[in-house]
Every structure is written in structure tokens, then in C-alpha cells.
PDB file of N, CA and C and ligand atoms in Angstrom:
ATOM      1  N   UNK A   1      34.746  -5.264   6.592  1.00 77.00           N
ATOM      2  CA  UNK A   1      33.988  -5.846   7.710  1.00 77.00           C
ATOM      3  C   UNK A   1      33.951  -4.866   8.883  1.00 77.00           C
ATOM      4  N   UNK A   2      32.905  -4.924   9.611  1.00 95.00           N
ATOM      5  CA  UNK A   2      32.748  -4.060  10.757  1.00 95.00           C
ATOM      6  C   UNK A   2      31.406  -4.364  11.369  1.00 95.00           C
ATOM      7  N   UNK A   3      30.953  -3.479  12.205  1.00 98.00           N
ATOM      8  CA  UNK A   3      29.647  -3.713  12.804  1.00 98.00           C
ATOM      9  C   UNK A   3      28.890  -2.408  12.959  1.00 98.00           C
ATOM     10  N   UNK A   4      27.612  -2.582  13.165  1.00 98.00           N
ATOM     11  CA  UNK A   4      26.723  -1.449  13.414  1.00 98.00           C
ATOM     12  C   UNK A   4      25.773  -1.893  14.514  1.00 98.00           C
ATOM     13  N   UNK A   5      25.417  -0.975  15.378  1.00 98.00           N
ATOM     14  CA  UNK A   5      24.530  -1.321  16.488  1.00 98.00           C
ATOM     15  C   UNK A   5      23.210  -0.574  16.354  1.00 98.00           C
ATOM     16  N   UNK A   6      22.130  -1.344  16.319  1.00 98.00           N
ATOM     17  CA  UNK A   6      20.792  -0.774  16.351  1.00 98.00           C
ATOM     18  C   UNK A   6      20.300  -0.833  17.793  1.00 98.00           C
ATOM     19  N   UNK A   7      19.740   0.258  18.268  1.00 98.00           N
ATOM     20  CA  UNK A   7      19.265   0.318  19.642  1.00 98.00           C
ATOM     21  C   UNK A   7      17.758   0.545  19.626  1.00 98.00           C
ATOM     22  N   UNK A   8      17.031  -0.424  20.174  1.00 97.00           N
ATOM     23  CA  UNK A   8      15.574  -0.296  20.231  1.00 97.00           C
ATOM     24  C   UNK A   8      15.172   0.822  21.189  1.00 97.00           C
ATOM     25  N   UNK A   9      13.933   1.231  21.099  1.00 95.00           N
ATOM     26  CA  UNK A   9      13.453   2.333  21.931  1.00 95.00           C
ATOM     27  C   UNK A   9      13.592   2.025  23.419  1.00 95.00           C
ATOM     28  N   UNK A  10      13.500   0.738  23.766  1.00 96.00           N
ATOM     29  CA  UNK A  10      13.623   0.363  25.184  1.00 96.00           C
ATOM     30  C   UNK A  10      15.080   0.130  25.606  1.00 96.00           C
ATOM     31  N   UNK A  11      16.012   0.388  24.702  1.00 97.00           N
ATOM     32  CA  UNK A  11      17.427   0.270  25.037  1.00 97.00           C
ATOM     33  C   UNK A  11      18.083  -1.034  24.627  1.00 97.00           C
ATOM     34  N   UNK A  12      17.299  -1.996  24.167  1.00 98.00           N
ATOM     35  CA  UNK A  12      17.869  -3.278  23.760  1.00 98.00           C
ATOM     36  C   UNK A  12      18.739  -3.087  22.517  1.00 98.00           C
ATOM     37  N   UNK A  13      19.954  -3.617  22.582  1.00 98.00           N
ATOM     38  CA  UNK A  13      20.906  -3.398  21.498  1.00 98.00           C
ATOM     39  C   UNK A  13      21.044  -4.631  20.601  1.00 98.00           C
ATOM     40  N   UNK A  14      21.263  -4.370  19.318  1.00 98.00           N
ATOM     41  CA  UNK A  14      21.499  -5.431  18.338  1.00 98.00           C
ATOM     42  C   UNK A  14      22.747  -5.052  17.547  1.00 98.00           C
ATOM     43  N   UNK A  15      23.860  -5.726  17.827  1.00 98.00           N
ATOM     44  CA  UNK A  15      25.075  -5.462  17.061  1.00 98.00           C
ATOM     45  C   UNK A  15      25.128  -6.455  15.898  1.00 98.00           C
ATOM     46  N   UNK A  16      25.180  -5.927  14.695  1.00 98.00           N
ATOM     47  CA  UNK A  16      25.155  -6.786  13.510  1.00 98.00           C
ATOM     48  C   UNK A  16      26.314  -6.416  12.590  1.00 98.00           C
ATOM     49  N   UNK A  17      26.574  -7.316  11.653  1.00 98.00           N
ATOM     50  CA  UNK A  17      27.681  -7.073  10.723  1.00 98.00           C
ATOM     51  C   UNK A  17      27.338  -5.940   9.765  1.00 98.00           C
ATOM     52  N   UNK A  18      28.304  -5.072   9.551  1.00 97.00           N
ATOM     53  CA  UNK A  18      28.136  -3.975   8.599  1.00 97.00           C
ATOM     54  C   UNK A  18      28.459  -4.513   7.209  1.00 97.00           C
ATOM     55  N   UNK A  19      27.441  -4.702   6.412  1.00 97.00           N
ATOM     56  CA  UNK A  19      27.650  -5.240   5.070  1.00 97.00           C
ATOM     57  C   UNK A  19      27.697  -4.081   4.086  1.00 97.00           C
ATOM     58  N   UNK A  20      28.915  -3.721   3.712  1.00 97.00           N
ATOM     59  CA  UNK A  20      29.131  -2.558   2.856  1.00 97.00           C
ATOM     60  C   UNK A  20      28.369  -2.715   1.542  1.00 97.00           C
ATOM     61  N   UNK A  21      27.678  -1.639   1.169  1.00 96.00           N
ATOM     62  CA  UNK A  21      26.921  -1.642  -0.082  1.00 96.00           C
ATOM     63  C   UNK A  21      25.438  -1.892   0.111  1.00 96.00           C
ATOM     64  N   UNK A  22      25.079  -2.514   1.227  1.00 98.00           N
ATOM     65  CA  UNK A  22      23.653  -2.721   1.518  1.00 98.00           C
ATOM     66  C   UNK A  22      23.097  -1.493   2.217  1.00 98.00           C
ATOM     67  N   UNK A  23      21.787  -1.307   2.151  1.00 98.00           N
ATOM     68  CA  UNK A  23      21.186  -0.215   2.920  1.00 98.00           C
ATOM     69  C   UNK A  23      21.078  -0.633   4.383  1.00 98.00           C
ATOM     70  N   UNK A  24      21.028   0.352   5.254  1.00 98.00           N
ATOM     71  CA  UNK A  24      20.876   0.020   6.681  1.00 98.00           C
ATOM     72  C   UNK A  24      19.548  -0.685   6.919  1.00 98.00           C
ATOM     73  N   UNK A  25      18.527  -0.319   6.139  1.00 98.00           N
ATOM     74  CA  UNK A  25      17.235  -1.002   6.254  1.00 98.00           C
ATOM     75  C   UNK A  25      17.410  -2.484   5.958  1.00 98.00           C
ATOM     76  N   UNK A  26      18.110  -2.794   4.865  1.00 98.00           N
ATOM     77  CA  UNK A  26      18.280  -4.188   4.472  1.00 98.00           C
ATOM     78  C   UNK A  26      19.096  -4.952   5.516  1.00 98.00           C
ATOM     79  N   UNK A  27      20.108  -4.312   6.044  1.00 98.00           N
ATOM     80  CA  UNK A  27      20.935  -4.953   7.073  1.00 98.00           C
ATOM     81  C   UNK A  27      20.078  -5.271   8.303  1.00 98.00           C
ATOM     82  N   UNK A  28      19.263  -4.314   8.706  1.00 98.00           N
ATOM     83  CA  UNK A  28      18.400  -4.538   9.874  1.00 98.00           C
ATOM     84  C   UNK A  28      17.423  -5.682   9.607  1.00 98.00           C
ATOM     85  N   UNK A  29      16.796  -5.664   8.433  1.00 97.00           N
ATOM     86  CA  UNK A  29      15.815  -6.708   8.111  1.00 97.00           C
ATOM     87  C   UNK A  29      16.487  -8.086   8.045  1.00 97.00           C
ATOM     88  N   UNK A  30      17.639  -8.143   7.393  1.00 97.00           N
ATOM     89  CA  UNK A  30      18.337  -9.425   7.221  1.00 97.00           C
ATOM     90  C   UNK A  30      18.773 -10.023   8.557  1.00 97.00           C
ATOM     91  N   UNK A  31      18.945  -9.162   9.548  1.00 98.00           N
ATOM     92  CA  UNK A  31      19.410  -9.633  10.852  1.00 98.00           C
ATOM     93  C   UNK A  31      18.296  -9.709  11.893  1.00 98.00           C
ATOM     94  N   UNK A  32      17.057  -9.545  11.449  1.00 97.00           N
ATOM     95  CA  UNK A  32      15.923  -9.686  12.357  1.00 97.00           C
ATOM     96  C   UNK A  32      15.827  -8.595  13.407  1.00 97.00           C
ATOM     97  N   UNK A  33      16.376  -7.431  13.093  1.00 97.00           N
ATOM     98  CA  UNK A  33      16.259  -6.315  14.037  1.00 97.00           C
ATOM     99  C   UNK A  33      14.809  -5.821  13.988  1.00 97.00           C
ATOM    100  N   UNK A  34      14.119  -5.797  15.122  1.00 95.00           N
ATOM    101  CA  UNK A  34      12.722  -5.357  15.099  1.00 95.00           C
ATOM    102  C   UNK A  34      12.614  -3.829  15.040  1.00 95.00           C
ATOM    103  N   UNK A  35      11.456  -3.349  14.638  1.00 93.00           N
ATOM    104  CA  UNK A  35      11.212  -1.912  14.717  1.00 93.00           C
ATOM    105  C   UNK A  35      11.306  -1.190  13.400  1.00 93.00           C
ATOM    106  N   UNK A  36      11.641  -1.897  12.324  1.00 96.00           N
ATOM    107  CA  UNK A  36      11.652  -1.292  10.993  1.00 96.00           C
ATOM    108  C   UNK A  36      10.649  -2.066  10.152  1.00 96.00           C
ATOM    109  N   UNK A  37       9.658  -1.362   9.602  1.00 95.00           N
ATOM    110  CA  UNK A  37       8.624  -2.037   8.816  1.00 95.00           C
ATOM    111  C   UNK A  37       9.005  -2.104   7.334  1.00 95.00           C
ATOM    112  N   UNK A  38       9.519  -0.999   6.796  1.00 96.00           N
ATOM    113  CA  UNK A  38       9.970  -0.947   5.394  1.00 96.00           C
ATOM    114  C   UNK A  38       8.882  -1.413   4.427  1.00 96.00           C
ATOM    115  N   UNK A  39       7.701  -0.844   4.557  1.00 96.00           N
ATOM    116  CA  UNK A  39       6.553  -1.269   3.759  1.00 96.00           C
ATOM    117  C   UNK A  39       6.770  -1.140   2.251  1.00 96.00           C
ATOM    118  N   UNK A  40       7.554  -0.167   1.820  1.00 97.00           N
ATOM    119  CA  UNK A  40       7.726   0.037   0.376  1.00 97.00           C
ATOM    120  C   UNK A  40       8.936  -0.712  -0.174  1.00 97.00           C
ATOM    121  N   UNK A  41       9.634  -1.414   0.673  1.00 97.00           N
ATOM    122  CA  UNK A  41      10.763  -2.216   0.197  1.00 97.00           C
ATOM    123  C   UNK A  41      12.005  -1.418  -0.150  1.00 97.00           C
ATOM    124  N   UNK A  42      12.063  -0.185   0.297  1.00 97.00           N
ATOM    125  CA  UNK A  42      13.287   0.596   0.073  1.00 97.00           C
ATOM    126  C   UNK A  42      13.178   1.638  -1.018  1.00 97.00           C
ATOM    127  N   UNK A  43      11.955   1.969  -1.412  1.00 97.00           N
ATOM    128  CA  UNK A  43      11.750   2.915  -2.513  1.00 97.00           C
ATOM    129  C   UNK A  43      11.604   4.364  -2.054  1.00 97.00           C
ATOM    130  N   UNK A  44      11.867   4.637  -0.801  1.00 97.00           N
ATOM    131  CA  UNK A  44      11.751   6.000  -0.259  1.00 97.00           C
ATOM    132  C   UNK A  44      10.319   6.517  -0.395  1.00 97.00           C
ATOM    133  N   UNK A  45       9.353   5.622  -0.231  1.00 96.00           N
ATOM    134  CA  UNK A  45       7.968   5.995  -0.475  1.00 96.00           C
ATOM    135  C   UNK A  45       7.023   5.709   0.686  1.00 96.00           C
ATOM    136  N   UNK A  46       7.527   5.202   1.804  1.00 95.00           N
ATOM    137  CA  UNK A  46       6.608   4.874   2.889  1.00 95.00           C
ATOM    138  C   UNK A  46       6.980   5.519   4.226  1.00 95.00           C
ATOM    139  N   UNK A  47       8.229   5.729   4.458  1.00 95.00           N
ATOM    140  CA  UNK A  47       8.667   6.351   5.710  1.00 95.00           C
ATOM    141  C   UNK A  47       8.672   5.410   6.897  1.00 95.00           C
ATOM    142  N   UNK A  48       8.442   4.129   6.677  1.00 96.00           N
ATOM    143  CA  UNK A  48       8.365   3.203   7.811  1.00 96.00           C
ATOM    144  C   UNK A  48       9.705   2.503   8.091  1.00 96.00           C
ATOM    145  N   UNK A  49      10.765   3.124   7.624  1.00 97.00           N
ATOM    146  CA  UNK A  49      12.115   2.626   7.945  1.00 97.00           C
ATOM    147  C   UNK A  49      12.883   3.707   8.686  1.00 97.00           C
ATOM    148  N   UNK A  50      12.121   4.584   9.352  1.00 97.00           N
ATOM    149  CA  UNK A  50      12.711   5.706  10.077  1.00 97.00           C
ATOM    150  C   UNK A  50      13.682   5.225  11.155  1.00 97.00           C
ATOM    151  N   UNK A  51      14.847   5.832  11.186  1.00 98.00           N
ATOM    152  CA  UNK A  51      15.804   5.603  12.266  1.00 98.00           C
ATOM    153  C   UNK A  51      16.358   6.962  12.711  1.00 98.00           C
ATOM    154  N   UNK A  52      16.930   6.945  13.890  1.00 98.00           N
ATOM    155  CA  UNK A  52      17.555   8.155  14.421  1.00 98.00           C
ATOM    156  C   UNK A  52      19.038   7.848  14.586  1.00 98.00           C
ATOM    157  N   UNK A  53      19.824   8.441  13.715  1.00 98.00           N
ATOM    158  CA  UNK A  53      21.265   8.185  13.738  1.00 98.00           C
ATOM    159  C   UNK A  53      21.868   8.884  14.951  1.00 98.00           C
ATOM    160  N   UNK A  54      22.712   8.167  15.684  1.00 98.00           N
ATOM    161  CA  UNK A  54      23.389   8.796  16.818  1.00 98.00           C
ATOM    162  C   UNK A  54      24.107  10.052  16.317  1.00 98.00           C
ATOM    163  N   UNK A  55      24.012  11.134  17.057  1.00 97.00           N
ATOM    164  CA  UNK A  55      24.520  12.416  16.562  1.00 97.00           C
ATOM    165  C   UNK A  55      26.000  12.366  16.200  1.00 97.00           C
ATOM    166  N   UNK A  56      26.775  11.519  16.872  1.00 97.00           N
ATOM    167  CA  UNK A  56      28.207  11.414  16.545  1.00 97.00           C
ATOM    168  C   UNK A  56      28.442  10.789  15.175  1.00 97.00           C
ATOM    169  N   UNK A  57      27.430  10.152  14.643  1.00 97.00           N
ATOM    170  CA  UNK A  57      27.584   9.402  13.401  1.00 97.00           C
ATOM    171  C   UNK A  57      26.831  10.001  12.226  1.00 97.00           C
ATOM    172  N   UNK A  58      26.199  11.120  12.440  1.00 96.00           N
ATOM    173  CA  UNK A  58      25.331  11.647  11.388  1.00 96.00           C
ATOM    174  C   UNK A  58      26.113  11.996  10.122  1.00 96.00           C
ATOM    175  N   UNK A  59      27.339  12.469  10.266  1.00 96.00           N
ATOM    176  CA  UNK A  59      28.131  12.801   9.063  1.00 96.00           C
ATOM    177  C   UNK A  59      28.450  11.545   8.254  1.00 96.00           C
ATOM    178  N   UNK A  60      28.763  10.479   8.951  1.00 96.00           N
ATOM    179  CA  UNK A  60      29.112   9.229   8.260  1.00 96.00           C
ATOM    180  C   UNK A  60      27.918   8.693   7.470  1.00 96.00           C
ATOM    181  N   UNK A  61      26.719   9.077   7.881  1.00 96.00           N
ATOM    182  CA  UNK A  61      25.514   8.579   7.209  1.00 96.00           C
ATOM    183  C   UNK A  61      25.329   9.192   5.828  1.00 96.00           C
ATOM    184  N   UNK A  62      26.084  10.243   5.528  1.00 95.00           N
ATOM    185  CA  UNK A  62      25.985  10.856   4.206  1.00 95.00           C
ATOM    186  C   UNK A  62      24.861  11.870   4.116  1.00 95.00           C
ATOM    187  N   UNK A  63      24.719  12.444   2.938  1.00 94.00           N
ATOM    188  CA  UNK A  63      23.744  13.521   2.793  1.00 94.00           C
ATOM    189  C   UNK A  63      22.342  12.965   2.572  1.00 94.00           C
ATOM    190  N   UNK A  64      21.396  13.812   2.862  1.00 95.00           N
ATOM    191  CA  UNK A  64      19.987  13.448   2.766  1.00 95.00           C
ATOM    192  C   UNK A  64      19.446  13.979   1.442  1.00 95.00           C
ATOM    193  N   UNK A  65      18.661  13.207   0.747  1.00 93.00           N
ATOM    194  CA  UNK A  65      18.142  13.701  -0.537  1.00 93.00           C
ATOM    195  C   UNK A  65      16.750  14.308  -0.342  1.00 93.00           C
ATOM    196  N   UNK A  66      16.315  15.157  -1.279  1.00 96.00           N
ATOM    197  CA  UNK A  66      15.045  15.881  -1.103  1.00 96.00           C
ATOM    198  C   UNK A  66      13.835  14.960  -0.907  1.00 96.00           C
ATOM    199  N   UNK A  67      13.796  13.840  -1.594  1.00 96.00           N
ATOM    200  CA  UNK A  67      12.654  12.927  -1.443  1.00 96.00           C
ATOM    201  C   UNK A  67      12.610  12.343  -0.033  1.00 96.00           C
ATOM    202  N   UNK A  68      13.782  12.016   0.474  1.00 97.00           N
ATOM    203  CA  UNK A  68      13.851  11.470   1.836  1.00 97.00           C
ATOM    204  C   UNK A  68      13.402  12.518   2.851  1.00 97.00           C
ATOM    205  N   UNK A  69      13.880  13.730   2.649  1.00 96.00           N
ATOM    206  CA  UNK A  69      13.527  14.815   3.570  1.00 96.00           C
ATOM    207  C   UNK A  69      12.017  15.043   3.578  1.00 96.00           C
ATOM    208  N   UNK A  70      11.432  15.023   2.386  1.00 96.00           N
ATOM    209  CA  UNK A  70       9.990  15.233   2.264  1.00 96.00           C
ATOM    210  C   UNK A  70       9.225  14.131   3.007  1.00 96.00           C
ATOM    211  N   UNK A  71       9.695  12.912   2.873  1.00 95.00           N
ATOM    212  CA  UNK A  71       9.039  11.785   3.550  1.00 95.00           C
ATOM    213  C   UNK A  71       9.193  11.917   5.070  1.00 95.00           C
ATOM    214  N   UNK A  72      10.368  12.339   5.499  1.00 96.00           N
ATOM    215  CA  UNK A  72      10.611  12.468   6.937  1.00 96.00           C
ATOM    216  C   UNK A  72       9.768  13.567   7.571  1.00 96.00           C
ATOM    217  N   UNK A  73       9.432  14.589   6.794  1.00 95.00           N
ATOM    218  CA  UNK A  73       8.617  15.694   7.330  1.00 95.00           C
ATOM    219  C   UNK A  73       7.261  15.186   7.830  1.00 95.00           C
ATOM    220  N   UNK A  74       6.839  14.036   7.333  1.00 93.00           N
ATOM    221  CA  UNK A  74       5.537  13.488   7.740  1.00 93.00           C
ATOM    222  C   UNK A  74       5.649  12.566   8.952  1.00 93.00           C
ATOM    223  N   UNK A  75       6.858  12.408   9.443  1.00 91.00           N
ATOM    224  CA  UNK A  75       7.085  11.486  10.551  1.00 91.00           C
ATOM    225  C   UNK A  75       6.946  12.218  11.887  1.00 91.00           C
ATOM    226  N   UNK A  76       5.978  11.821  12.699  1.00 88.00           N
ATOM    227  CA  UNK A  76       5.761  12.543  13.967  1.00 88.00           C
ATOM    228  C   UNK A  76       6.975  12.530  14.891  1.00 88.00           C
ATOM    229  N   UNK A  77       7.743  11.468  14.860  1.00 91.00           N
ATOM    230  CA  UNK A  77       8.883  11.357  15.779  1.00 91.00           C
ATOM    231  C   UNK A  77      10.187  11.887  15.189  1.00 91.00           C
ATOM    232  N   UNK A  78      10.094  12.672  14.145  1.00 95.00           N
ATOM    233  CA  UNK A  78      11.302  13.176  13.475  1.00 95.00           C
ATOM    234  C   UNK A  78      12.179  13.968  14.451  1.00 95.00           C
ATOM    235  N   UNK A  79      13.470  13.737  14.350  1.00 96.00           N
ATOM    236  CA  UNK A  79      14.456  14.463  15.151  1.00 96.00           C
ATOM    237  C   UNK A  79      15.484  15.068  14.185  1.00 96.00           C
ATOM    238  N   UNK A  80      16.397  15.907  14.691  1.00 96.00           N
ATOM    239  CA  UNK A  80      17.408  16.499  13.794  1.00 96.00           C
ATOM    240  C   UNK A  80      18.315  15.464  13.120  1.00 96.00           C
ATOM    241  N   UNK A  81      18.414  14.265  13.682  1.00 97.00           N
ATOM    242  CA  UNK A  81      19.273  13.254  13.049  1.00 97.00           C
ATOM    243  C   UNK A  81      18.449  12.087  12.495  1.00 97.00           C
ATOM    244  N   UNK A  82      17.179  12.351  12.234  1.00 98.00           N
ATOM    245  CA  UNK A  82      16.330  11.308  11.636  1.00 98.00           C
ATOM    246  C   UNK A  82      16.735  11.046  10.198  1.00 98.00           C
ATOM    247  N   UNK A  83      16.695   9.799   9.812  1.00 98.00           N
ATOM    248  CA  UNK A  83      16.941   9.395   8.430  1.00 98.00           C
ATOM    249  C   UNK A  83      16.020   8.230   8.086  1.00 98.00           C
ATOM    250  N   UNK A  84      15.899   7.982   6.796  1.00 98.00           N
ATOM    251  CA  UNK A  84      15.231   6.762   6.346  1.00 98.00           C
ATOM    252  C   UNK A  84      16.334   5.736   6.103  1.00 98.00           C
ATOM    253  N   UNK A  85      16.254   4.627   6.806  1.00 98.00           N
ATOM    254  CA  UNK A  85      17.362   3.668   6.742  1.00 98.00           C
ATOM    255  C   UNK A  85      17.538   3.040   5.365  1.00 98.00           C
ATOM    256  N   UNK A  86      16.498   3.086   4.526  1.00 98.00           N
ATOM    257  CA  UNK A  86      16.658   2.530   3.178  1.00 98.00           C
ATOM    258  C   UNK A  86      17.498   3.438   2.291  1.00 98.00           C
ATOM    259  N   UNK A  87      17.684   4.671   2.730  1.00 98.00           N
ATOM    260  CA  UNK A  87      18.427   5.638   1.915  1.00 98.00           C
ATOM    261  C   UNK A  87      19.864   5.820   2.392  1.00 98.00           C
ATOM    262  N   UNK A  88      20.280   5.023   3.366  1.00 98.00           N
ATOM    263  CA  UNK A  88      21.664   5.087   3.843  1.00 98.00           C
ATOM    264  C   UNK A  88      22.368   3.823   3.392  1.00 98.00           C
ATOM    265  N   UNK A  89      23.363   3.990   2.552  1.00 97.00           N
ATOM    266  CA  UNK A  89      24.119   2.831   2.070  1.00 97.00           C
ATOM    267  C   UNK A  89      25.325   2.615   2.978  1.00 97.00           C
ATOM    268  N   UNK A  90      25.482   1.403   3.465  1.00 97.00           N
ATOM    269  CA  UNK A  90      26.573   1.102   4.397  1.00 97.00           C
ATOM    270  C   UNK A  90      27.931   1.279   3.719  1.00 97.00           C
ATOM    271  N   UNK A  91      28.837   1.910   4.440  1.00 96.00           N
ATOM    272  CA  UNK A  91      30.202   2.089   3.948  1.00 96.00           C
ATOM    273  C   UNK A  91      31.167   1.790   5.092  1.00 96.00           C
ATOM    274  N   UNK A  92      32.426   1.660   4.736  1.00 95.00           N
ATOM    275  CA  UNK A  92      33.438   1.370   5.758  1.00 95.00           C
ATOM    276  C   UNK A  92      33.484   2.456   6.833  1.00 95.00           C
ATOM    277  N   UNK A  93      33.138   3.673   6.454  1.00 96.00           N
ATOM    278  CA  UNK A  93      33.168   4.795   7.402  1.00 96.00           C
ATOM    279  C   UNK A  93      32.128   4.625   8.514  1.00 96.00           C
ATOM    280  N   UNK A  94      31.235   3.675   8.351  1.00 97.00           N
ATOM    281  CA  UNK A  94      30.169   3.470   9.358  1.00 97.00           C
ATOM    282  C   UNK A  94      30.499   2.372  10.355  1.00 97.00           C
ATOM    283  N   UNK A  95      31.700   1.863  10.317  1.00 97.00           N
ATOM    284  CA  UNK A  95      32.072   0.813  11.277  1.00 97.00           C
ATOM    285  C   UNK A  95      31.953   1.346  12.701  1.00 97.00           C
ATOM    286  N   UNK A  96      31.081   0.719  13.488  1.00 98.00           N
ATOM    287  CA  UNK A  96      30.861   1.142  14.870  1.00 98.00           C
ATOM    288  C   UNK A  96      29.668   2.064  15.048  1.00 98.00           C
ATOM    289  N   UNK A  97      29.010   2.375  13.958  1.00 98.00           N
ATOM    290  CA  UNK A  97      27.884   3.315  14.009  1.00 98.00           C
ATOM    291  C   UNK A  97      26.769   2.835  14.953  1.00 98.00           C
ATOM    292  N   UNK A  98      26.141   3.807  15.588  1.00 98.00           N
ATOM    293  CA  UNK A  98      25.003   3.517  16.468  1.00 98.00           C
ATOM    294  C   UNK A  98      23.766   4.190  15.880  1.00 98.00           C
ATOM    295  N   UNK A  99      22.712   3.408  15.737  1.00 98.00           N
ATOM    296  CA  UNK A  99      21.464   3.892  15.143  1.00 98.00           C
ATOM    297  C   UNK A  99      20.321   3.538  16.085  1.00 98.00           C
ATOM    298  N   UNK A 100      19.534   4.523  16.422  1.00 98.00           N
ATOM    299  CA  UNK A 100      18.410   4.312  17.343  1.00 98.00           C
ATOM    300  C   UNK A 100      17.119   4.103  16.556  1.00 98.00           C
ATOM    301  N   UNK A 101      16.263   3.273  17.109  1.00 97.00           N
ATOM    302  CA  UNK A 101      14.969   3.025  16.474  1.00 97.00           C
ATOM    303  C   UNK A 101      13.890   3.826  17.201  1.00 97.00           C
ATOM    304  N   UNK A 102      12.956   4.382  16.458  1.00 96.00           N
ATOM    305  CA  UNK A 102      11.876   5.140  17.111  1.00 96.00           C
ATOM    306  C   UNK A 102      10.916   4.178  17.821  1.00 96.00           C
ATOM    307  N   UNK A 103      10.085   4.737  18.687  1.00 94.00           N
ATOM    308  CA  UNK A 103       9.131   3.879  19.411  1.00 94.00           C
ATOM    309  C   UNK A 103       8.130   3.261  18.431  1.00 94.00           C
ATOM    310  N   UNK A 104       7.708   4.058  17.458  1.00 92.00           N
ATOM    311  CA  UNK A 104       6.736   3.579  16.458  1.00 92.00           C
ATOM    312  C   UNK A 104       7.174   3.998  15.069  1.00 92.00           C
ATOM    313  N   UNK A 105       6.785   3.228  14.060  1.00 93.00           N
ATOM    314  CA  UNK A 105       6.870   3.693  12.687  1.00 93.00           C
ATOM    315  C   UNK A 105       5.493   4.251  12.349  1.00 93.00           C
ATOM    316  N   UNK A 106       5.424   5.221  11.466  1.00 82.00           N
ATOM    317  CA  UNK A 106       4.116   5.830  11.197  1.00 82.00           C
ATOM    318  C   UNK A 106       3.251   4.917  10.343  1.00 82.00           C
TER     319      UNK A 106
HETATM  320  S1  FES B 201      11.504   1.352   3.175  1.00 85.39           S
HETATM  321 FE1  FES B 201       9.960   2.718   2.570  1.00 85.39          FE
HETATM  322  S2  FES B 201      10.857   4.643   2.806  1.00 85.39           S
HETATM  323 FE2  FES B 201      12.410   3.282   3.411  1.00 85.39          FE
END
């Protein structure tokens, strides 16, 4: 058990339970966190689950796979800590993690 905080572009915070084994996209959707569209349902095929992991937490988010990287390259708001939230599986190491939401999904 733990928590993760999603921060909207305007600064509004949503602290939700960290459900180990679920993707961050699924956790956000299940908790009504706005700002993630997830059009492809988690198949790494749409890029509309873009999040910006707080730089202090980027290591805990795990490694990025080539398909995810390719999808992120098409995201106008991409930053050095951008990830697709459907490709990050929640683990105990993420307790307290802060994840920022972009202003728009593409
Ligand atoms: S939900 Fe489509 S890429 Fe993540």
C-alpha cells in the first residue's frame, strides 16, 4: 500500500492509492484523475496517456521500451522525463511518486 500523486497542469493535485501491479494509466482512470485519455486502452499505440514523471522519481518508473519511445517522439509536449502511463507498472518503489499531467494530450 502507498500512494501516488497526479498533478494537473494547473497545479491541482490528486493523491490516490498506489495499486501495485496496475499501470499508472489504469490507476489514474480508476480514480477519476482527469487529463489522461488512453484512447488505445493501454496498448502503447495512441500516446494519449502521456505523463511527465517528477525528475526525482524517474528511476523508480523503470526503463522505457522502444515502442514507447517511438510513440513519445510524436508528442509535442515531450520532456526528458515524459512517459506513457500505460507502460509504467506500479511497484512498491513508487510509494510517494509525483506525476505531472501535460496541458493537452495529442
Ligand atoms: S493508453 Fe494508448 S499509449 Fe497508453
